[in-house]
Coordinates of C-alpha atoms and ligand atoms in Angstrom, one line a residue:
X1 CA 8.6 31.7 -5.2
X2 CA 10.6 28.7 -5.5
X3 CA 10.5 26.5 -8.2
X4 CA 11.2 22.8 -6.8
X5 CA 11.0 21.3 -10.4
X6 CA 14.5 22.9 -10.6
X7 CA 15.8 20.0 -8.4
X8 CA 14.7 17.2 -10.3
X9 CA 17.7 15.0 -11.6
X10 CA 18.3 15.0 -15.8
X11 CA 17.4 11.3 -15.5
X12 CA 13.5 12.1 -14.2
X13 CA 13.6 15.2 -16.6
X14 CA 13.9 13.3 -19.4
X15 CA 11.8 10.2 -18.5
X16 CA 9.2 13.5 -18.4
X17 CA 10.0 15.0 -21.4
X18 CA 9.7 11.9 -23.7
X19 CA 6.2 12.0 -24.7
X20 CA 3.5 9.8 -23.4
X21 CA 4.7 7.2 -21.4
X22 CA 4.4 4.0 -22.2
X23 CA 3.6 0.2 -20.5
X24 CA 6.4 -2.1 -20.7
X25 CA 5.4 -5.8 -21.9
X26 CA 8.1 -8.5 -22.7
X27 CA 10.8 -6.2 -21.8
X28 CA 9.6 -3.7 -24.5
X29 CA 7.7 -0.2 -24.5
X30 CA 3.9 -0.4 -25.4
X31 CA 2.0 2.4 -26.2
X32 CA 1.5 4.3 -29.3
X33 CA -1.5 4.3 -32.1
X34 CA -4.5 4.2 -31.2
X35 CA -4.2 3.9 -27.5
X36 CA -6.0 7.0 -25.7
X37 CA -3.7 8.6 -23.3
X38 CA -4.1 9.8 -19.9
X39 CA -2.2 13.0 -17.6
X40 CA -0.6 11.8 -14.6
X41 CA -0.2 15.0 -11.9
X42 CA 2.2 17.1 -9.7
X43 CA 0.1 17.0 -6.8
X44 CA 2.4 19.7 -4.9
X45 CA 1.8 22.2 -8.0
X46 CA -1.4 21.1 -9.4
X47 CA 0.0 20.7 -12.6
X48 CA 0.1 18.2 -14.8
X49 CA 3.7 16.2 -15.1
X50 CA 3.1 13.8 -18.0
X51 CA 0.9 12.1 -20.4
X52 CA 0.6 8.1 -20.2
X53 CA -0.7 5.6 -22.8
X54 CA -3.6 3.8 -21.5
X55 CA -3.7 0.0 -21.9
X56 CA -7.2 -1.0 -23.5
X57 CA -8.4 -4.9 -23.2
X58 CA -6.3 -6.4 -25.9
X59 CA -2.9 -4.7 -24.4
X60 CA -3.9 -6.3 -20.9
X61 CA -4.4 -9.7 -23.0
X62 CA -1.1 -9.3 -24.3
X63 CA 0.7 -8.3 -21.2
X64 CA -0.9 -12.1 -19.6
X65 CA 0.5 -14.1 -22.4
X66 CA 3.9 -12.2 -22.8
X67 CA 3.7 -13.4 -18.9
X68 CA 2.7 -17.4 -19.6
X69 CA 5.1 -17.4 -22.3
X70 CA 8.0 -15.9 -20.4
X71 CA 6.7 -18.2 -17.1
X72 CA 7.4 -21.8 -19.5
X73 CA 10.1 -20.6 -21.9
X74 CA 12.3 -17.5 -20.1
X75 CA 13.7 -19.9 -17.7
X76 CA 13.0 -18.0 -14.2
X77 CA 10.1 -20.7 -12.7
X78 CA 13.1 -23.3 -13.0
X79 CA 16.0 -20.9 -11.3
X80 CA 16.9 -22.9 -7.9
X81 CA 15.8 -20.4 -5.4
X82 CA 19.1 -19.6 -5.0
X83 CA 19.5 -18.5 -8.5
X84 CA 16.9 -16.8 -8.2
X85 CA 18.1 -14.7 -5.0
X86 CA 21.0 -13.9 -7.2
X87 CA 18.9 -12.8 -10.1
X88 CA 16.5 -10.5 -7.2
X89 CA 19.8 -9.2 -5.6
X90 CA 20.9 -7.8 -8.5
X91 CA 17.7 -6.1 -9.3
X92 CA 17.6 -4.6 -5.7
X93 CA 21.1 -3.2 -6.2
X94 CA 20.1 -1.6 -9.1
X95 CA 17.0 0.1 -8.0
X96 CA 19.4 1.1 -5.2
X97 CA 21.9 2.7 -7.7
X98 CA 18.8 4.3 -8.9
X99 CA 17.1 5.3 -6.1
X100 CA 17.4 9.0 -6.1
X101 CA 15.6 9.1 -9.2
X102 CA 13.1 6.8 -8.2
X103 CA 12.5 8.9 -5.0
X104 CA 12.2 12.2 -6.9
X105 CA 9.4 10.3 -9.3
X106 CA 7.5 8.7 -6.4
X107 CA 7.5 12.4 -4.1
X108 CA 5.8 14.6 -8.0
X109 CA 3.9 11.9 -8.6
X110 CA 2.1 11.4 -5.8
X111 CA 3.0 14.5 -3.1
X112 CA 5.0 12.3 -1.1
X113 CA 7.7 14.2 0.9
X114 CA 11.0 13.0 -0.6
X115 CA 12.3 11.6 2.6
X116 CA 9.7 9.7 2.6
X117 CA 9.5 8.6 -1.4
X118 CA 13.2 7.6 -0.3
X119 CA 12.1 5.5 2.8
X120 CA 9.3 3.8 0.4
X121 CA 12.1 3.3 -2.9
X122 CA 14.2 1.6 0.4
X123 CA 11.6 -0.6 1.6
X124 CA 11.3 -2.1 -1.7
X125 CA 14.4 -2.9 -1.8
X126 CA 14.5 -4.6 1.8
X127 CA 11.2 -6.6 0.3
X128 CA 12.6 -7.9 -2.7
X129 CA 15.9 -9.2 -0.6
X130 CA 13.6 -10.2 2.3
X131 CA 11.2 -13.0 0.1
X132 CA 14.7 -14.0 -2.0
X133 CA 16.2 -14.8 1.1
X134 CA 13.3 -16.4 2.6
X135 CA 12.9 -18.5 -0.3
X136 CA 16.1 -20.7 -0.3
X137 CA 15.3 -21.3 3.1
X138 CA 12.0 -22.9 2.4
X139 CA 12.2 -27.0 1.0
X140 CA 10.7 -27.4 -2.7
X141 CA 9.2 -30.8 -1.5
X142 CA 7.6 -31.7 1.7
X143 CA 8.0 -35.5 2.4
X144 CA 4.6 -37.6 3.8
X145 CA 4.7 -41.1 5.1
X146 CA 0.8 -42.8 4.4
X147 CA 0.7 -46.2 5.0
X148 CA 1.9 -48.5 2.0
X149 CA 2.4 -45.5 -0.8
X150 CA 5.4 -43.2 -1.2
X151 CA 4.4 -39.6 -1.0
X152 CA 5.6 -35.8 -1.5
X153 CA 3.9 -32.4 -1.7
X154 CA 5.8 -30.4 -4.0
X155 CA 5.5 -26.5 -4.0
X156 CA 5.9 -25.4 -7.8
X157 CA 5.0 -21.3 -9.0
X158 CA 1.5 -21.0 -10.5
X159 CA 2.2 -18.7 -13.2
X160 CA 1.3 -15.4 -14.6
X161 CA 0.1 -13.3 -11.2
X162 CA -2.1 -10.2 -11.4
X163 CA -1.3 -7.1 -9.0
X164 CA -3.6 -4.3 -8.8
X165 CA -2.3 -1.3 -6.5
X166 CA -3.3 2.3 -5.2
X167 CA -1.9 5.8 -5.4
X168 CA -0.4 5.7 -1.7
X169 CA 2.7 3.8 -1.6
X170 CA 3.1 3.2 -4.9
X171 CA 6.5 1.7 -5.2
X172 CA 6.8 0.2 -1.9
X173 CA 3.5 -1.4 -2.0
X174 CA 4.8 -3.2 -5.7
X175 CA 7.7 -4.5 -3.4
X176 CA 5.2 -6.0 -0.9
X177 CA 3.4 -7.4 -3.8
X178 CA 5.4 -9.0 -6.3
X179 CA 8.5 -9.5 -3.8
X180 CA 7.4 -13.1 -3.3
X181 CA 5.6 -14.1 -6.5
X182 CA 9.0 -13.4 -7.8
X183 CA 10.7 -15.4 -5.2
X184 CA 8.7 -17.9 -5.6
X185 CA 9.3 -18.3 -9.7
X186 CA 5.9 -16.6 -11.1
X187 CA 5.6 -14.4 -13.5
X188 CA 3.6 -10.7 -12.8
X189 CA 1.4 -8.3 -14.5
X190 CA 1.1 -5.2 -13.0
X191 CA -1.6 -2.2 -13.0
X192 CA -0.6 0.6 -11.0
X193 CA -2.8 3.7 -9.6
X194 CA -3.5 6.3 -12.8
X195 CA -3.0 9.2 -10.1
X196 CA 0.6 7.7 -9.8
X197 CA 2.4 5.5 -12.4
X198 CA 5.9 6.2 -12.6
X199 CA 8.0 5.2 -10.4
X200 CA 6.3 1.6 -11.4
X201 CA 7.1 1.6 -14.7
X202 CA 10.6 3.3 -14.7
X203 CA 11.0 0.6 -12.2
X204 CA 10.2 -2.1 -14.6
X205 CA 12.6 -0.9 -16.7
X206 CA 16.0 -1.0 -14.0
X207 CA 14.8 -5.0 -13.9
X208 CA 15.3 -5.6 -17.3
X209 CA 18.7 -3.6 -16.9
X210 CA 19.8 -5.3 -14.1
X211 CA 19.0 -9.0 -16.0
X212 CA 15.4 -10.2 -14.6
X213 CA 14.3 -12.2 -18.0
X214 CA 12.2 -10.3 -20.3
X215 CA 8.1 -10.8 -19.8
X216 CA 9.1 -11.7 -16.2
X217 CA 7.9 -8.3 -15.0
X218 CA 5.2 -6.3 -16.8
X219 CA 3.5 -3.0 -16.5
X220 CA 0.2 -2.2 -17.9
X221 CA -1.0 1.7 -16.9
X222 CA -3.9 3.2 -17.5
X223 CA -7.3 3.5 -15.3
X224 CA -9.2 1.0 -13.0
X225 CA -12.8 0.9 -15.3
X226 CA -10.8 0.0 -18.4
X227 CA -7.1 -1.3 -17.7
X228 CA -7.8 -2.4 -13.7
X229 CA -11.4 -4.4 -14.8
X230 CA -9.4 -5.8 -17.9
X231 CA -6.7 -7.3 -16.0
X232 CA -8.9 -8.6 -12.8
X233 CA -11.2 -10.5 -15.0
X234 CA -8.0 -11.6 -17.1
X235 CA -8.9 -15.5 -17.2
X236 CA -5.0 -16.1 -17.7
X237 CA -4.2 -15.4 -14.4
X238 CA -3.5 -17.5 -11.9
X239 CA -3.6 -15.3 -8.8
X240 CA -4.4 -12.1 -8.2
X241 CA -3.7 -9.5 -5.4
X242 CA -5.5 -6.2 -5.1
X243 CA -4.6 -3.3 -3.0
X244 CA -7.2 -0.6 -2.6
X245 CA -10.5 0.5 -1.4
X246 CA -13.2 -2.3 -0.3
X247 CA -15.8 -0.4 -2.8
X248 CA -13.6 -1.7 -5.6
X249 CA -12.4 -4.8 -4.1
X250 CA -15.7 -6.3 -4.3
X251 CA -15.7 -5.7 -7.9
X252 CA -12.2 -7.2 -8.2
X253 CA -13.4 -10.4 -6.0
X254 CA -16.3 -10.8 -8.1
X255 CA -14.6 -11.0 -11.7
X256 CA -11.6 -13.1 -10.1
X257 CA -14.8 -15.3 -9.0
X258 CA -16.4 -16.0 -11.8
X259 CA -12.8 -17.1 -13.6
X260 CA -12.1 -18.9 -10.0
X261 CA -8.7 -17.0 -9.9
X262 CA -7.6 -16.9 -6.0
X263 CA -7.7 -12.8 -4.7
X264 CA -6.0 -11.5 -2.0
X265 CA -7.4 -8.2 -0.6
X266 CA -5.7 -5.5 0.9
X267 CA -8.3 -2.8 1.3
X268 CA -9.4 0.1 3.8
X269 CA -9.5 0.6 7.4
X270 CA -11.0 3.1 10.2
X271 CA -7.9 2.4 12.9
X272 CA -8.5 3.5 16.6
X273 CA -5.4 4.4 19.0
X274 CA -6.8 3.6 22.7
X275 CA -4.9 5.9 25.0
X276 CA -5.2 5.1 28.5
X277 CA -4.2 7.6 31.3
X278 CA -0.5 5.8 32.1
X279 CA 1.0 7.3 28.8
X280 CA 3.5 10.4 28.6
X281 CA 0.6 12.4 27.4
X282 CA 3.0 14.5 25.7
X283 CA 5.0 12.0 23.5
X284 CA 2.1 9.6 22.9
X285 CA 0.2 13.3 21.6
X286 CA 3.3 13.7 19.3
X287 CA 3.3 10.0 18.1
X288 CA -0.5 10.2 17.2
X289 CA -0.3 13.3 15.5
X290 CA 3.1 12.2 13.5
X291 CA 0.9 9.1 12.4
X292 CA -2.1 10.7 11.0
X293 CA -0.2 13.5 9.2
X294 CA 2.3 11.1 7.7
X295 CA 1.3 11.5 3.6
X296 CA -1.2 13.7 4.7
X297 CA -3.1 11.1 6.6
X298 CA -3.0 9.1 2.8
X299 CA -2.7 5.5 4.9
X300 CA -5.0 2.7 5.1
X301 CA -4.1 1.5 9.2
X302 CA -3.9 5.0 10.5
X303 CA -5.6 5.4 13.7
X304 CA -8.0 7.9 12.5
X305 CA -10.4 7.5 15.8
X306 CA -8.5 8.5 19.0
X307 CA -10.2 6.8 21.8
X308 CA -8.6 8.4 25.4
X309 CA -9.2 7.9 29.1
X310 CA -11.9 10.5 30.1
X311 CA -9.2 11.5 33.1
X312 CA -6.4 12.7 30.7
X313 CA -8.4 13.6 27.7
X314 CA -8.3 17.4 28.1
X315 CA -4.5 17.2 28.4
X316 CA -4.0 15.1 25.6
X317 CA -6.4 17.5 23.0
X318 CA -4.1 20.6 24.4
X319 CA -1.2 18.5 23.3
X320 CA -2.1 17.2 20.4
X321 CA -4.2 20.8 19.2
X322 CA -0.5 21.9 18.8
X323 CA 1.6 19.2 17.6
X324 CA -1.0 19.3 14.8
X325 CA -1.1 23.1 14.4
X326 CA 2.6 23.1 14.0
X327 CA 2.9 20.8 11.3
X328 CA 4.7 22.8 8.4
X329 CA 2.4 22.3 4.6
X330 CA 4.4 22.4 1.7
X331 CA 5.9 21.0 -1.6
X332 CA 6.5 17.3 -1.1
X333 CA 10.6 18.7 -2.6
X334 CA 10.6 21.2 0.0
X335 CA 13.0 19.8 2.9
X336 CA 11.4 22.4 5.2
X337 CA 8.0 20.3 4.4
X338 CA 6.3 18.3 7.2
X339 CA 3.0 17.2 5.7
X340 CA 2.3 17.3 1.6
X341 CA -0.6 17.8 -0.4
X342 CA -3.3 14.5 -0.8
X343 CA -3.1 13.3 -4.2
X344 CA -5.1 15.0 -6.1
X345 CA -8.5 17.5 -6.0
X346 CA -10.9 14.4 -5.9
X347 CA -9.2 13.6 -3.0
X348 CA -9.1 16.9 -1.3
X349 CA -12.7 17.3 -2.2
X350 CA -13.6 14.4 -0.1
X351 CA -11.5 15.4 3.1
X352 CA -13.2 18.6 3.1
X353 CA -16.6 17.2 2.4
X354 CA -16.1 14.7 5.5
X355 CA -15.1 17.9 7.0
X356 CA -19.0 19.5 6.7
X357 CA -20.8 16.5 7.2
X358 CA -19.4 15.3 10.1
X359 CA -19.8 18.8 11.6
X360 CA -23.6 18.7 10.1
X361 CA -24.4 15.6 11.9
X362 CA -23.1 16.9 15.2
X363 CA -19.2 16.8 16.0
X364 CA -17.3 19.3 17.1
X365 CA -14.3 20.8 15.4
X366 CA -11.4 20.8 17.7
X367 CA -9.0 21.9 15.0
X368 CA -11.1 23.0 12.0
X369 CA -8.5 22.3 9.1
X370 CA -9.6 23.1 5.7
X371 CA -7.8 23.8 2.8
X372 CA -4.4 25.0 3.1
X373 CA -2.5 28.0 1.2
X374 CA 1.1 27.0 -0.1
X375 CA 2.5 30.3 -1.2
X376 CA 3.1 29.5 -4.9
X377 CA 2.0 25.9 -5.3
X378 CA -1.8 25.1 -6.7
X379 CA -1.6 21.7 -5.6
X380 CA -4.0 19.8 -3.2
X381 CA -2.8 21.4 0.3
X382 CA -5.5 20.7 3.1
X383 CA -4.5 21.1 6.8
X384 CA -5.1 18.9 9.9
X385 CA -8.0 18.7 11.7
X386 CA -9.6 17.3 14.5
X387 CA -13.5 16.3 15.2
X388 CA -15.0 15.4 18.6
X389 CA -18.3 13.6 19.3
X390 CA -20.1 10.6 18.9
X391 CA -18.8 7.5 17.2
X392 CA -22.0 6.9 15.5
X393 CA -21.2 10.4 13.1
X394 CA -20.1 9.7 9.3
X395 CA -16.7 11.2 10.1
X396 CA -16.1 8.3 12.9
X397 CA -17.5 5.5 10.5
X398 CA -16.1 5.9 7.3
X399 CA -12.4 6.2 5.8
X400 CA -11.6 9.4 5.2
X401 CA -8.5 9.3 3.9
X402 CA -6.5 12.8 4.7
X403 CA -5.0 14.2 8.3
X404 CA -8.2 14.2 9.7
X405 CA -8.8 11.7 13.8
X406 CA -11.9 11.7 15.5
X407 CA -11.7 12.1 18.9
X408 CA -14.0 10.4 21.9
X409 CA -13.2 9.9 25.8
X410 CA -13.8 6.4 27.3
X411 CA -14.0 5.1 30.8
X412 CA -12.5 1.7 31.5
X413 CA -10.9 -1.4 29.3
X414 CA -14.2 -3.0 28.4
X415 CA -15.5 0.8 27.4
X416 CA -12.4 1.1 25.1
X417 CA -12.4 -1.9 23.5
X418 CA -16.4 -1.8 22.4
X419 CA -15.7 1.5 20.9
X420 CA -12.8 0.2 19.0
X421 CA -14.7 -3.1 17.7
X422 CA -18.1 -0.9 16.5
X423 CA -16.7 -0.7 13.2
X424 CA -17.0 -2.9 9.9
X425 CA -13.4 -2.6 9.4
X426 CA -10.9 -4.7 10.6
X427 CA -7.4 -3.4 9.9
X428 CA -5.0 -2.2 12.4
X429 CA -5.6 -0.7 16.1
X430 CA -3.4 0.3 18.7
X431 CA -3.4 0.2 22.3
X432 CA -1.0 3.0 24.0
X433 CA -0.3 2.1 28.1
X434 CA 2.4 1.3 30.4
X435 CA 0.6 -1.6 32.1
X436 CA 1.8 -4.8 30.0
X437 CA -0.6 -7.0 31.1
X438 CA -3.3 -4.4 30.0
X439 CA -2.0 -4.1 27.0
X440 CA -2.1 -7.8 26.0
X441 CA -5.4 -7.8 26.7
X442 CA -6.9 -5.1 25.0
X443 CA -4.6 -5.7 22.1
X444 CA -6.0 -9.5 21.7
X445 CA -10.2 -8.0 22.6
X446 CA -9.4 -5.5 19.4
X447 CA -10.9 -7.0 16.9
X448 CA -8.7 -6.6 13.0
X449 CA -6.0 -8.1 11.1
X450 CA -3.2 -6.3 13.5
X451 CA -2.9 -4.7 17.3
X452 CA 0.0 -2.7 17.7
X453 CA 1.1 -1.7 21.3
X454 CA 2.7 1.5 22.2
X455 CA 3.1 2.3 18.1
X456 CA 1.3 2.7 15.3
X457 CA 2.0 2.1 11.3
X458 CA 4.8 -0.6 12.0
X459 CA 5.8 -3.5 9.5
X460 CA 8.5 -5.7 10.2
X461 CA 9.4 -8.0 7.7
X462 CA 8.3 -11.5 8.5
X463 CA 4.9 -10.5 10.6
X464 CA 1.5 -10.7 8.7
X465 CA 0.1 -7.8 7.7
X466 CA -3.5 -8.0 6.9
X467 CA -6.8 -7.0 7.0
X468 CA -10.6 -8.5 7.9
X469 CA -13.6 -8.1 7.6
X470 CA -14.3 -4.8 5.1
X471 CA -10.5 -4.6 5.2
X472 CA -9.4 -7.6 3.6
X473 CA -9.7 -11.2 2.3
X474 CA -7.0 -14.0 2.2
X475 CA -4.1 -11.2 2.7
X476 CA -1.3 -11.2 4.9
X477 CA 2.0 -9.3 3.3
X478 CA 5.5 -9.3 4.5
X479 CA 4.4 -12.9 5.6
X480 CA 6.2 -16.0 5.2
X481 CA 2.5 -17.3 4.4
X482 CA 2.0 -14.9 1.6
X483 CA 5.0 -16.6 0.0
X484 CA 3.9 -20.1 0.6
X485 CA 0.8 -18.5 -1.3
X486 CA 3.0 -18.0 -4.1
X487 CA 3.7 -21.8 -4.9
X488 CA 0.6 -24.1 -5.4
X489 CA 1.4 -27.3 -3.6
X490 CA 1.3 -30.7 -5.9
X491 CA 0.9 -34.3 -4.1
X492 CA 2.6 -36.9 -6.0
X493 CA 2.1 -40.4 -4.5
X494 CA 3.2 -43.9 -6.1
X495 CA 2.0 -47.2 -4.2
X496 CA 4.8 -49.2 -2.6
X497 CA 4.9 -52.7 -5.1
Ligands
NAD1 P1 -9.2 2.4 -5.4 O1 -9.9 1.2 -4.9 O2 -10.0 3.5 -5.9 O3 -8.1 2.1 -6.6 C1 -7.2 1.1 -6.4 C2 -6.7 0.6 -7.7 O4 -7.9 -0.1 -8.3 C3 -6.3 1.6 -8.7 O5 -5.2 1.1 -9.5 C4 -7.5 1.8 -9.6 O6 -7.2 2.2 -10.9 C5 -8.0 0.3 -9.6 N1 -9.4 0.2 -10.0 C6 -10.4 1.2 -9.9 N2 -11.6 0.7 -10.4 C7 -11.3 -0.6 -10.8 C8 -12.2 -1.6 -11.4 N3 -13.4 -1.4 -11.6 N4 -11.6 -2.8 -11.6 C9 -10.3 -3.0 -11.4 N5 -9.5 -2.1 -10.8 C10 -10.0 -0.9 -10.6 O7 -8.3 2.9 -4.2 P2 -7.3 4.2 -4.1 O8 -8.2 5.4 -4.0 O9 -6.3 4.1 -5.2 O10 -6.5 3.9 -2.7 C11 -7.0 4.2 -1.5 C12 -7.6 2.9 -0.8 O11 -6.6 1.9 -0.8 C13 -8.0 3.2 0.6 O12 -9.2 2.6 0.9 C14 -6.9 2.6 1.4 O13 -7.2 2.3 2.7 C15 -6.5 1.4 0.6 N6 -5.2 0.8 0.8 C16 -5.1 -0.4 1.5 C17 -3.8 -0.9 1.8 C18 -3.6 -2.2 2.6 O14 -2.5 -2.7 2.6 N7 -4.7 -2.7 3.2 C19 -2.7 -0.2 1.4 C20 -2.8 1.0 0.7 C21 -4.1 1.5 0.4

């Protein structure tokens, strides 16, 4: 048996080995006392990795000051955007001096396949260089002209800023976040997942390295009841952003309420792929089942309900039936690995109890998954599957959250497209045809925050990512709106004498 911890790099090693980790808060560690600590996991060995100090109420009240104090005194909300681009470049070169480490922390912590911890430690880097860019590029002041006054909208940072984020793409999904509250001269706060806080707060600690003004970037683990409810109904705060599931976004919206704090929510989705009978069966089969075993099926836009023409569906389950049989399970270190372990037993637990209900209420098991044995790992292996039947079963409503589509044959465009929209998500769909004009329409009749056509799981910088409905609220990442959201606009008028 091999042990992959062998690879790890003396840097993560001892990161590991120093006791419980602490927060970081005005450029210091915080964490010792009488704080209760908390075991983060190796999700590809099922064992744990290290113990983390968990940051009760008063540490989150401290972590929102150290942020209004370092937003009026450390300088950074009066940078010139291009200052601060210089300031974000340098931390971006850093993390990218330091991304092997980071890419070995993100794939033990969270089962993610290294080549794809290293994709995710990359995309942050792209986002932070992407909003610094964008912001010198965007004018401080807009001029107005009303009749006898003289007039300007200013856009000025709001402050301290409140991020909340899940276990999946931990690191990448802290670029999408803070990447233009920083740009934009705020200050942040940042709770990451319990099941996956390192990479986050060994990141925190390369931007005081590479110069970003103490208390300008703060980290405050520990888990969503105490440390997450602490910091979303932080009154301090003068925006907040939560990633995660709509179940807990609620809770988030309503303490951000009752302070009137603006939230953005990123939250879950139930994806269709509409696959009408122009494809290559073959390589739209392999795409499909590439997306939804991609971290295991771990993904909020995955198209989890495969919707296919009735005339090529048989072809397209024998395709797909082996793509997804094939897929080698392993050790997220293991370069031979295709497809990880989910996070942690919770999680497996629920993709195998989807599993049996959905069967229960009726639908068919086209590929049975089920858990999956990794010779010599004891982490959280589960293996693809595939369910068949009607849309109206729990396994086609809800988000399940593992490498797990639902399959159902359609008839015609207006067929497709009601099958797609019977859902209270609103996420991300994709239509897969080779008749343009088709697929305009169908992508424009799918209701959710995104269509994709011929793709799925695609971000380019500079196109709104977002959810409706049970998906999301007043979101929209990798936007050049979600940095405008970052500045709170000021109108300053004088009469003309
Ligand atoms: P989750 O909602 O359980 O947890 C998310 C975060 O909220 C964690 O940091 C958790 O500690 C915290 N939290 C839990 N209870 C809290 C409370 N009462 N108050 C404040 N914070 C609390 O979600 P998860 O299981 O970590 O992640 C999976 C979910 O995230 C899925 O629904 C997925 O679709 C969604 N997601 C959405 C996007 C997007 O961009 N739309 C991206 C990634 C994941």
């Amino acid at each position: 048996m091999t042990d992959f911890t062998k690879q790890l790099l003396p840097e993560v090693n001892r990161f590991l080995a120093q006791g419980p980790i602490a927060s970081f808060v005005g450029g210091r560690p915080v964490g010792g006392g009488d704080d209760s600590v908390f075991a983060t996991v190796d999700p590809g060995a099922g064992r744990p990795l290290a113990e983390v100090y968990e940051m009760g109420a008063d540490r989150v009240d401290e972590a929102v000051e150290t942020a209004q104090r370092a937003f009026e005194t450390s300088g950074w909300s009066e940078l010139s955007p291009a200052d601060r681009q210089a300031a974000l470049e340098r931390l971006a070169a850093t993390v990218e001096q330091n991304r092997h480490i980071l890419a070995q922390l993100e794939a033990i912590d969270g089962g993610k396949i290294l080549w794809q911890a290293a994709g995710d430690v990359q995309n942050f880097i792209d986002s932070i260089r992407f909003f610094a860019g964008e912001a010198t590029r965007v004018d401080a002041t807009s001029r107005l002209a009303p009749e006898g006054f003289e007039a300007y909208q200013a856009r000025l940072p709001w402050g301290p800023c409140g991020f909340i984020f899940p276990w999946n793409f931990p690191i990448l999904l802290v670029g999408w976040g803070i990447a233009p509250a920083l740009a934009a001269g705020n200050t942040v706060v940042i709770k990451p997942a319990e099941d996956t806080p390192l990479s986050t707060t060994y990141l925190v600690q390369l931007a005081q390295a590479a110069g970003i003004p103490d208390g300008v970037i703060n980290v405050v683990n520990g888990r969503g009841e105490t440390t997450g409810a602490a910091l979303s109904s932080h009154p301090g705060l003068r925006r907040m952003s939560f990633t995660g599931s709509p179940e807990v976004g609620r809770k988030v919206a309503e303490a951000c309420g009752r302070n009137l704090v603006p939230v953005k929510l990123e939250l879950g989705g139930k994806g269709a792929a509409v696959v009408f009978d122009d494809v290559d069966v073959a390589a739209t089969a392999a795409d499909l089942a590439a997306a939804v075993t991609f971290h295991a099926g771990q993904v909020c836009c995955d198209a989890t309900r495969w919707l296919v023409h009735r005339s090529i569906y048989d072809r397209f389950v024998d395709e797909v039936v082996g793509r997804m049989q094939g897929v080698r399970i392993g050790h997220p270190l293991d370069d031979a690995t295709q497809m990880g372990p989910v996070v942690n037993e919770k999680q497996r637990r629920r993709v195998l109890d989807y599993l049996m209900r959905g069967q229960e209420e009726g639908a068919q098991a086209v590929l049975e998954g089920g858990p999956a044995d990794v010779p010599g790992c004891e982490g959280f292996y589960v293996k693809p599957a595939l369910l068949a039947g009607s849309l109206d079963n729990v396994a086609a409503r809800e988000e399940i959250f593992g490498p797990v589509a639902y399959l159902a044959p359609f008839d015609d465009e207006d067929d497709a497209v009601a099958m797609v929209n019977a859902t209270d998500y609103g996420l991300a769909n994709s239509v897969w045809t080779a008749d343009r004009g088709r697929a305009d329409r169908v992508a424009r009749r799918m209701v959710a925050g995104n269509s994709w056509i011929n793709c799925h799981n695609v971000f380019p910088f500079g196109v709104p990512y977002s959810g409706i409905h049970k998906s999301g609220l007043g979101g929209g990442v990798n936007s050049i709106e979600t940095l405008h959201d970052y500045w709170r606009k000021l109108s300053v008028v004088r009469p003309i004498q």
